[in-house]
Amino acid sequence: MNDQSIDLSTTIAGVPLTVCMMNASGARCVTQEELEALGRSRAGAIVTKSMTPQPREGNPEPRYYSFAGGSINSMGLPNLGYPTYARLIPALRRFGKPIIASIAGLCEQDFVDGARALNTVQPDLMEINLSCPNLPGKPQIGYDFQAAQRLLRKVREVVTVPMGVKLPPYFDPAHHEVMASLLAEVEVDFLSVINSVGNALVVNPEAESVVIKPKGGFGGLGGHLIKPVALANVRAFWKLLHGRVTIIGTGGIVTGTDVFEHLLCGASAVQIGTTLVEEGLQAFDRIETELREVLQKKGYRSVHDCQGKLREL
Ligand code: RRO
């Protein structure tokens, strides 16, 4: 079988992508230049940085640190503000791939206003980020089920494109169950799981110090070492929501085999964060080639063929 005959296309909430890989929000997607470079890359979609009403510079530096196995960040939502992204999105259509607008905010009303404003330019999909771990004094909304439900009900009313939610990792089946029933009630169309593992602490033993400045060194953990947590969340939500909600797997993807594992657990597509930041956009080409090789070796002809096929013992 010819590698190129393997079909890596997929759909997210009915929206077609030619390749099942894209950037994770935050990774190389803040500026116009970065968004255009994603358009020219092998990414199957362009995801924007999570946006707020006003432009933000974000937290003080150093605010990102990579190490063997992963990264820790406390960027603090640096972004151009939603009016600017709303202006940029129409021109990004020339790249001929879906555009996913990521919406965040400092309060509930920010999310509603951002979603309404972005809806006027009709991105292909909208991802509501309920899981930024890096705003001092602002807990992750995804860990407050009542607040998440209230917010999503309001946002749902103003969004007419397929709407998804970016969730933090959950560590107990009871939490997966509560969140899954809430997502079904609000009629969410897709999920991105997971955001970084929030409020981790990396220590430099030489310097006897933390490695990032904000929040006393606490930040969101990403990269290969969070893959098992990501896979568990993909699998748990896939089992609870199977058929009704598309899942984008995010977390720990370095190789084509990592993508394959996310697909087996039930993801329809994946997002790549730390690896893209560290390696650049050519990571998409490498991982795509590796994924083709894995699927060919395993005898799968498409993403659809292996999706959700994880065997239990
Ligand atoms: O900007 C950030 O600090 C950030 C965000 Br909004 C997020 O959703 N996840 C993350 O790890 N960092």
mmCIF file of C-alpha atoms and ligand atoms in Angstrom:
data_model
loop_
_atom_site.group_PDB
_atom_site.id
_atom_site.type_symbol
_atom_site.label_atom_id
_atom_site.label_comp_id
_atom_site.label_asym_id
_atom_site.label_seq_id
_atom_site.Cartn_x
_atom_site.Cartn_y
_atom_site.Cartn_z
ATOM 1 C CA MET A 1 0.000 0.000 0.000
ATOM 2 C CA ASN A 2 1.231 3.476 -0.913
ATOM 3 C CA ASP A 3 1.567 5.747 2.145
ATOM 4 C CA GLN A 4 -0.204 8.564 0.310
ATOM 5 C CA SER A 5 -3.278 6.381 -0.154
ATOM 6 C CA ILE A 6 -3.860 6.463 3.599
ATOM 7 C CA ASP A 7 -6.655 8.888 4.327
ATOM 8 C CA LEU A 8 -5.755 11.306 7.137
ATOM 9 C CA SER A 9 -8.833 13.454 6.623
ATOM 10 C CA THR A 10 -11.417 13.853 9.353
ATOM 11 C CA THR A 11 -14.380 15.944 10.387
ATOM 12 C CA ILE A 12 -14.934 18.006 13.506
ATOM 13 C CA ALA A 13 -18.611 18.541 14.243
ATOM 14 C CA GLY A 14 -19.279 18.090 10.530
ATOM 15 C CA VAL A 15 -16.508 20.449 9.361
ATOM 16 C CA PRO A 16 -14.033 18.644 7.033
ATOM 17 C CA LEU A 17 -10.238 18.780 7.551
ATOM 18 C CA THR A 18 -7.824 17.296 4.992
ATOM 19 C CA VAL A 19 -5.399 16.303 7.771
ATOM 20 C CA CYS A 20 -6.391 15.407 11.356
ATOM 21 C CA MET A 21 -3.722 17.611 12.991
ATOM 22 C CA MET A 22 -3.583 21.265 13.992
ATOM 23 C CA ASN A 23 -1.916 23.571 16.474
ATOM 24 C CA ALA A 24 -3.170 23.727 20.045
ATOM 25 C CA SER A 25 -4.414 27.175 20.966
ATOM 26 C CA GLY A 26 -1.451 29.138 22.290
ATOM 27 C CA ALA A 27 1.183 27.412 20.159
ATOM 28 C CA ARG A 28 2.464 29.778 17.453
ATOM 29 C CA CYS A 29 -0.911 31.436 16.884
ATOM 30 C CA VAL A 30 -0.921 34.849 18.590
ATOM 31 C CA THR A 31 0.104 37.208 15.762
ATOM 32 C CA GLN A 32 -1.051 37.685 12.166
ATOM 33 C CA GLU A 33 2.319 36.340 10.929
ATOM 34 C CA GLU A 34 2.004 33.209 13.067
ATOM 35 C CA LEU A 35 -1.578 32.577 11.936
ATOM 36 C CA GLU A 36 -0.554 32.986 8.282
ATOM 37 C CA ALA A 37 2.377 30.607 8.753
ATOM 38 C CA LEU A 38 -0.082 28.041 10.133
ATOM 39 C CA GLY A 39 -2.153 28.630 7.007
ATOM 40 C CA ARG A 40 0.853 27.760 4.805
ATOM 41 C CA SER A 41 1.827 24.748 6.926
ATOM 42 C CA ARG A 42 0.554 21.150 6.776
ATOM 43 C CA ALA A 43 -1.833 21.862 9.679
ATOM 44 C CA GLY A 44 -5.379 20.732 8.910
ATOM 45 C CA ALA A 45 -6.867 23.809 10.591
ATOM 46 C CA ILE A 46 -5.801 27.145 12.079
ATOM 47 C CA VAL A 47 -6.538 27.635 15.777
ATOM 48 C CA THR A 48 -6.193 31.153 17.199
ATOM 49 C CA LYS A 49 -4.726 32.073 20.555
ATOM 50 C CA SER A 50 -7.474 32.385 23.155
ATOM 51 C CA MET A 51 -8.744 35.936 22.944
ATOM 52 C CA THR A 52 -10.045 38.522 25.391
ATOM 53 C CA PRO A 53 -11.885 41.816 24.778
ATOM 54 C CA GLN A 54 -8.749 43.924 25.216
ATOM 55 C CA PRO A 55 -5.272 43.147 23.869
ATOM 56 C CA ARG A 56 -3.059 41.686 26.621
ATOM 57 C CA GLU A 57 0.688 41.483 27.008
ATOM 58 C CA GLY A 58 0.321 38.584 29.411
ATOM 59 C CA ASN A 59 2.333 37.698 32.506
ATOM 60 C CA PRO A 60 5.908 38.835 33.245
ATOM 61 C CA GLU A 61 8.815 36.806 31.806
ATOM 62 C CA PRO A 62 10.272 34.248 32.103
ATOM 63 C CA ARG A 63 6.888 32.606 31.546
ATOM 64 C CA TYR A 64 7.702 29.518 29.422
ATOM 65 C CA TYR A 65 10.318 26.859 30.123
ATOM 66 C CA SER A 66 10.969 23.572 28.370
ATOM 67 C CA PHE A 67 12.770 20.581 29.806
ATOM 68 C CA ALA A 68 13.243 16.909 28.984
ATOM 69 C CA GLY A 69 9.730 15.524 28.701
ATOM 70 C CA GLY A 70 7.708 18.687 28.560
ATOM 71 C CA SER A 71 7.142 22.345 29.251
ATOM 72 C CA ILE A 72 5.672 24.616 31.878
ATOM 73 C CA ASN A 73 4.007 27.920 31.007
ATOM 74 C CA SER A 74 2.305 30.834 32.626
ATOM 75 C CA MET A 75 1.791 33.046 29.586
ATOM 76 C CA GLY A 76 -1.221 34.819 31.091
ATOM 77 C CA LEU A 77 -3.329 35.075 27.919
ATOM 78 C CA PRO A 78 -1.173 37.358 25.763
ATOM 79 C CA ASN A 79 -3.345 38.100 22.721
ATOM 80 C CA LEU A 80 -4.336 40.846 20.261
ATOM 81 C CA GLY A 81 -7.913 41.208 21.547
ATOM 82 C CA TYR A 82 -11.016 39.853 19.845
ATOM 83 C CA PRO A 83 -11.681 42.870 17.571
ATOM 84 C CA THR A 84 -8.300 42.262 15.901
ATOM 85 C CA TYR A 85 -8.850 38.506 15.484
ATOM 86 C CA ALA A 86 -12.320 39.222 14.068
ATOM 87 C CA ARG A 87 -10.616 41.446 11.466
ATOM 88 C CA LEU A 88 -7.912 38.868 10.654
ATOM 89 C CA ILE A 89 -10.148 35.820 10.236
ATOM 90 C CA PRO A 90 -11.760 36.686 6.876
ATOM 91 C CA ALA A 91 -8.295 37.010 5.252
ATOM 92 C CA LEU A 92 -7.163 33.692 6.758
ATOM 93 C CA ARG A 93 -9.819 31.943 4.677
ATOM 94 C CA ARG A 94 -7.533 32.170 1.638
ATOM 95 C CA PHE A 95 -5.537 29.240 3.026
ATOM 96 C CA GLY A 96 -8.560 27.009 2.434
ATOM 97 C CA LYS A 97 -8.643 25.304 5.806
ATOM 98 C CA PRO A 98 -11.020 25.600 8.751
ATOM 99 C CA ILE A 99 -10.427 28.390 11.255
ATOM 100 C CA ILE A 100 -11.089 27.744 14.923
ATOM 101 C CA ALA A 101 -11.520 30.856 17.067
ATOM 102 C CA SER A 102 -10.577 30.278 20.699
ATOM 103 C CA ILE A 103 -12.551 32.420 23.131
ATOM 104 C CA ALA A 104 -11.484 33.257 26.681
ATOM 105 C CA GLY A 105 -12.108 36.054 29.134
ATOM 106 C CA LEU A 106 -11.543 37.443 32.588
ATOM 107 C CA CYS A 107 -15.235 37.195 33.514
ATOM 108 C CA GLU A 108 -18.354 35.499 32.202
ATOM 109 C CA GLN A 109 -19.493 38.503 30.177
ATOM 110 C CA ASP A 110 -16.158 38.593 28.298
ATOM 111 C CA PHE A 111 -16.889 35.127 26.919
ATOM 112 C CA VAL A 112 -20.394 36.072 25.814
ATOM 113 C CA ASP A 113 -19.206 39.313 24.198
ATOM 114 C CA GLY A 114 -16.253 37.585 22.496
ATOM 115 C CA ALA A 115 -18.386 34.739 21.194
ATOM 116 C CA ARG A 116 -20.995 37.169 19.851
ATOM 117 C CA ALA A 117 -18.352 39.350 18.159
ATOM 118 C CA LEU A 118 -16.518 36.417 16.585
ATOM 119 C CA ASN A 119 -19.778 34.850 15.471
ATOM 120 C CA THR A 120 -20.299 37.814 13.139
ATOM 121 C CA VAL A 121 -17.260 36.698 11.073
ATOM 122 C CA GLN A 122 -18.338 33.026 11.194
ATOM 123 C CA PRO A 123 -15.158 31.092 11.948
ATOM 124 C CA ASP A 124 -15.694 27.450 10.983
ATOM 125 C CA LEU A 125 -15.648 26.402 14.632
ATOM 126 C CA MET A 126 -15.503 28.163 17.986
ATOM 127 C CA GLU A 127 -13.579 26.731 20.951
ATOM 128 C CA ILE A 128 -14.534 28.097 24.368
ATOM 129 C CA ASN A 129 -11.531 27.911 26.670
ATOM 130 C CA LEU A 130 -12.737 27.018 30.178
ATOM 131 C CA SER A 131 -9.313 25.975 31.378
ATOM 132 C CA CYS A 132 -6.656 28.697 31.440
ATOM 133 C CA PRO A 133 -4.689 27.922 34.621
ATOM 134 C CA ASN A 134 -2.546 31.057 34.623
ATOM 135 C CA LEU A 135 -4.645 34.043 35.627
ATOM 136 C CA PRO A 136 -3.750 34.952 39.219
ATOM 137 C CA GLY A 137 -6.883 34.944 41.385
ATOM 138 C CA LYS A 138 -9.066 33.405 38.652
ATOM 139 C CA PRO A 139 -9.763 29.686 39.107
ATOM 140 C CA GLN A 140 -10.239 27.509 36.035
ATOM 141 C CA ILE A 141 -13.936 27.653 35.097
ATOM 142 C CA GLY A 142 -13.866 24.017 34.021
ATOM 143 C CA TYR A 143 -13.396 22.990 37.650
ATOM 144 C CA ASP A 144 -16.546 24.894 38.745
ATOM 145 C CA PHE A 145 -19.375 22.919 37.165
ATOM 146 C CA GLN A 146 -22.110 25.434 38.004
ATOM 147 C CA ALA A 147 -20.137 28.362 36.609
ATOM 148 C CA ALA A 148 -19.258 26.356 33.495
ATOM 149 C CA GLN A 149 -22.901 25.455 32.899
ATOM 150 C CA ARG A 150 -24.091 29.026 33.326
ATOM 151 C CA LEU A 151 -21.417 30.384 31.019
ATOM 152 C CA LEU A 152 -21.919 27.758 28.320
ATOM 153 C CA ARG A 153 -25.685 28.254 28.279
ATOM 154 C CA LYS A 154 -25.168 31.973 27.653
ATOM 155 C CA VAL A 155 -22.474 31.470 25.022
ATOM 156 C CA ARG A 156 -24.520 28.783 23.245
ATOM 157 C CA GLU A 157 -27.280 31.341 22.670
ATOM 158 C CA VAL A 158 -25.041 33.675 20.658
ATOM 159 C CA VAL A 159 -23.018 31.104 18.663
ATOM 160 C CA THR A 160 -24.361 29.734 15.367
ATOM 161 C CA VAL A 161 -21.211 27.860 14.227
ATOM 162 C CA PRO A 162 -20.264 24.498 15.786
ATOM 163 C CA MET A 163 -19.159 25.221 19.334
ATOM 164 C CA GLY A 164 -16.595 23.302 21.349
ATOM 165 C CA VAL A 165 -15.121 23.484 24.828
ATOM 166 C CA LYS A 166 -11.464 23.269 25.850
ATOM 167 C CA LEU A 167 -11.390 21.421 29.148
ATOM 168 C CA PRO A 168 -8.844 21.009 31.909
ATOM 169 C CA PRO A 169 -7.813 17.466 32.814
ATOM 170 C CA TYR A 170 -10.097 15.662 35.254
ATOM 171 C CA PHE A 171 -8.741 12.970 37.510
ATOM 172 C CA ASP A 172 -11.872 11.207 38.726
ATOM 173 C CA PRO A 173 -14.671 9.465 36.788
ATOM 174 C CA ALA A 174 -17.265 11.342 38.849
ATOM 175 C CA HIS A 175 -15.987 14.594 37.365
ATOM 176 C CA HIS A 176 -16.014 13.208 33.812
ATOM 177 C CA GLU A 177 -19.643 12.165 34.343
ATOM 178 C CA VAL A 178 -20.821 15.525 35.673
ATOM 179 C CA MET A 179 -19.036 17.424 32.890
ATOM 180 C CA ALA A 180 -20.291 15.048 30.191
ATOM 181 C CA SER A 181 -23.919 15.451 31.188
ATOM 182 C CA LEU A 182 -23.514 19.214 31.365
ATOM 183 C CA LEU A 183 -21.963 19.258 27.859
ATOM 184 C CA ALA A 184 -24.809 17.175 26.481
ATOM 185 C CA GLU A 185 -27.396 19.480 28.077
ATOM 186 C CA VAL A 186 -25.774 22.581 26.544
ATOM 187 C CA GLU A 187 -25.453 20.789 23.183
ATOM 188 C CA VAL A 188 -21.738 21.295 22.793
ATOM 189 C CA ASP A 189 -20.549 20.030 19.382
ATOM 190 C CA PHE A 190 -16.925 19.172 20.100
ATOM 191 C CA LEU A 191 -14.359 18.927 22.908
ATOM 192 C CA SER A 192 -10.653 19.709 23.062
ATOM 193 C CA VAL A 193 -9.110 17.671 25.845
ATOM 194 C CA ILE A 194 -6.890 18.507 27.579
ATOM 195 C CA ASN A 195 -5.480 21.935 28.348
ATOM 196 C CA SER A 196 -2.189 21.973 30.240
ATOM 197 C CA VAL A 197 -2.091 20.278 33.649
ATOM 198 C CA GLY A 198 -2.550 23.394 35.737
ATOM 199 C CA ASN A 199 -0.496 24.680 38.620
ATOM 200 C CA ALA A 200 2.438 22.329 38.373
ATOM 201 C CA LEU A 201 5.831 23.324 39.735
ATOM 202 C CA VAL A 202 9.175 22.713 38.034
ATOM 203 C CA VAL A 203 12.308 23.228 40.130
ATOM 204 C CA ASN A 204 15.843 23.980 38.974
ATOM 205 C CA PRO A 205 17.990 22.235 41.599
ATOM 206 C CA GLU A 206 21.213 23.954 40.438
ATOM 207 C CA ALA A 207 19.778 27.417 40.889
ATOM 208 C CA GLU A 208 17.572 26.234 43.784
ATOM 209 C CA SER A 209 14.751 28.185 42.165
ATOM 210 C CA VAL A 210 11.567 28.019 40.215
ATOM 211 C CA VAL A 211 11.868 28.280 36.407
ATOM 212 C CA ILE A 212 9.087 30.739 35.548
ATOM 213 C CA LYS A 213 8.264 34.018 37.252
ATOM 214 C CA PRO A 214 4.448 34.329 37.528
ATOM 215 C CA LYS A 215 2.517 32.808 40.446
ATOM 216 C CA GLY A 216 5.645 31.839 42.351
ATOM 217 C CA GLY A 217 6.667 29.397 39.602
ATOM 218 C CA PHE A 218 3.346 27.530 39.308
ATOM 219 C CA GLY A 219 2.156 26.971 35.733
ATOM 220 C CA GLY A 220 0.551 24.679 33.191
ATOM 221 C CA LEU A 221 2.405 21.494 32.375
ATOM 222 C CA GLY A 222 2.476 20.354 28.736
ATOM 223 C CA GLY A 223 4.422 17.994 26.525
ATOM 224 C CA HIS A 224 5.080 14.298 26.405
ATOM 225 C CA LEU A 225 4.820 13.620 30.108
ATOM 226 C CA ILE A 226 1.112 14.595 30.214
ATOM 227 C CA LYS A 227 0.113 12.155 27.438
ATOM 228 C CA PRO A 228 -1.388 9.487 29.758
ATOM 229 C CA VAL A 229 -3.547 12.128 31.456
ATOM 230 C CA ALA A 230 -4.691 13.405 28.052
ATOM 231 C CA LEU A 231 -5.452 9.907 26.758
ATOM 232 C CA ALA A 232 -7.471 9.099 29.875
ATOM 233 C CA ASN A 233 -9.600 12.196 29.371
ATOM 234 C CA VAL A 234 -10.110 11.532 25.645
ATOM 235 C CA ARG A 235 -11.139 7.953 26.418
ATOM 236 C CA ALA A 236 -13.426 8.866 29.327
ATOM 237 C CA PHE A 237 -15.305 11.527 27.341
ATOM 238 C CA TRP A 238 -15.443 9.371 24.221
ATOM 239 C CA LYS A 239 -17.125 6.606 26.190
ATOM 240 C CA LEU A 240 -19.563 8.988 27.857
ATOM 241 C CA LEU A 241 -20.421 11.040 24.746
ATOM 242 C CA HIS A 242 -19.771 8.621 21.914
ATOM 243 C CA GLY A 243 -21.421 9.655 18.673
ATOM 244 C CA ARG A 244 -22.787 12.988 19.807
ATOM 245 C CA VAL A 245 -19.645 15.054 20.426
ATOM 246 C CA THR A 246 -16.435 15.083 18.358
ATOM 247 C CA ILE A 247 -13.267 14.872 20.448
ATOM 248 C CA ILE A 248 -10.004 16.626 19.631
ATOM 249 C CA GLY A 249 -7.181 15.007 21.588
ATOM 250 C CA THR A 250 -4.570 17.380 22.932
ATOM 251 C CA GLY A 251 -1.623 16.579 25.137
ATOM 252 C CA GLY A 252 1.703 14.872 24.800
ATOM 253 C CA ILE A 253 1.940 14.485 21.036
ATOM 254 C CA VAL A 254 5.530 14.232 19.846
ATOM 255 C CA THR A 255 5.342 11.407 17.272
ATOM 256 C CA GLY A 256 2.935 9.783 14.830
ATOM 257 C CA THR A 257 2.497 6.968 17.334
ATOM 258 C CA ASP A 258 1.250 9.502 19.891
ATOM 259 C CA VAL A 259 -1.394 10.657 17.393
ATOM 260 C CA PHE A 260 -2.347 7.010 16.768
ATOM 261 C CA GLU A 261 -2.843 6.497 20.524
ATOM 262 C CA HIS A 262 -5.164 9.517 20.711
ATOM 263 C CA LEU A 263 -7.153 8.171 17.732
ATOM 264 C CA LEU A 264 -7.429 4.729 19.334
ATOM 265 C CA CYS A 265 -8.824 6.355 22.481
ATOM 266 C CA GLY A 266 -11.542 8.044 20.426
ATOM 267 C CA ALA A 267 -10.142 11.346 19.165
ATOM 268 C CA SER A 268 -11.175 12.431 15.658
ATOM 269 C CA ALA A 269 -8.278 14.886 15.410
ATOM 270 C CA VAL A 270 -5.395 16.141 17.517
ATOM 271 C CA GLN A 271 -3.846 19.424 18.542
ATOM 272 C CA ILE A 272 -0.139 19.892 19.092
ATOM 273 C CA GLY A 273 1.325 22.390 21.569
ATOM 274 C CA THR A 274 4.752 21.982 23.142
ATOM 275 C CA THR A 275 6.207 20.055 20.181
ATOM 276 C CA LEU A 276 5.187 22.840 17.803
ATOM 277 C CA VAL A 277 6.717 25.495 20.027
ATOM 278 C CA GLU A 278 9.968 23.533 20.347
ATOM 279 C CA GLU A 279 10.346 22.168 16.820
ATOM 280 C CA GLY A 280 8.502 24.644 14.616
ATOM 281 C CA LEU A 281 5.828 24.049 12.015
ATOM 282 C CA GLN A 282 7.852 21.355 10.227
ATOM 283 C CA ALA A 283 6.742 19.125 13.122
ATOM 284 C CA PHE A 284 3.451 18.763 11.207
ATOM 285 C CA ASP A 285 5.268 17.249 8.183
ATOM 286 C CA ARG A 286 7.301 14.855 10.337
ATOM 287 C CA ILE A 287 4.347 13.718 12.461
ATOM 288 C CA GLU A 288 2.140 13.296 9.386
ATOM 289 C CA THR A 289 4.765 11.061 7.738
ATOM 290 C CA GLU A 290 5.128 9.053 10.941
ATOM 291 C CA LEU A 291 1.353 8.665 11.310
ATOM 292 C CA ARG A 292 1.084 7.382 7.726
ATOM 293 C CA GLU A 293 3.819 4.832 8.496
ATOM 294 C CA VAL A 294 2.123 3.670 11.703
ATOM 295 C CA LEU A 295 -1.287 3.277 10.050
ATOM 296 C CA GLN A 296 0.223 1.463 7.084
ATOM 297 C CA LYS A 297 2.146 -0.930 9.332
ATOM 298 C CA LYS A 298 -0.999 -1.618 11.335
ATOM 299 C CA GLY A 299 -3.137 -2.167 8.243
ATOM 300 C CA TYR A 300 -5.432 0.810 8.795
ATOM 301 C CA ARG A 301 -6.395 2.841 5.739
ATOM 302 C CA SER A 302 -7.839 5.913 7.416
ATOM 303 C CA VAL A 303 -8.306 7.860 10.621
ATOM 304 C CA HIS A 304 -11.868 6.601 10.746
ATOM 305 C CA ASP A 305 -10.673 2.963 10.592
ATOM 306 C CA CYS A 306 -8.776 3.103 13.884
ATOM 307 C CA GLN A 307 -10.726 5.755 15.774
ATOM 308 C CA GLY A 308 -11.929 4.483 19.164
ATOM 309 C CA LYS A 309 -10.604 0.973 18.513
ATOM 310 C CA LEU A 310 -8.647 0.708 21.772
ATOM 311 C CA ARG A 311 -8.891 -2.844 23.080
ATOM 312 C CA GLU A 312 -9.680 -3.452 26.726
ATOM 313 C CA LEU A 313 -8.335 -6.551 28.437
HETATM 314 O O1 RRO B 1 -2.049 31.984 28.124
HETATM 315 C C1 RRO B 1 -1.860 31.079 28.963
HETATM 316 O O2 RRO B 1 -1.200 31.245 30.005
HETATM 317 C C2 RRO B 1 -2.453 29.749 28.797
HETATM 318 C C3 RRO B 1 -3.774 29.539 28.435
HETATM 319 BR BR1 RRO B 1 -4.942 30.909 27.961
HETATM 320 C C4 RRO B 1 -4.285 28.222 28.395
HETATM 321 O O3 RRO B 1 -5.459 27.953 28.103
HETATM 322 N N1 RRO B 1 -3.453 27.206 28.727
HETATM 323 C C5 RRO B 1 -2.162 27.426 29.068
HETATM 324 O O4 RRO B 1 -1.434 26.455 29.358
HETATM 325 N N2 RRO B 1 -1.671 28.701 29.087
#
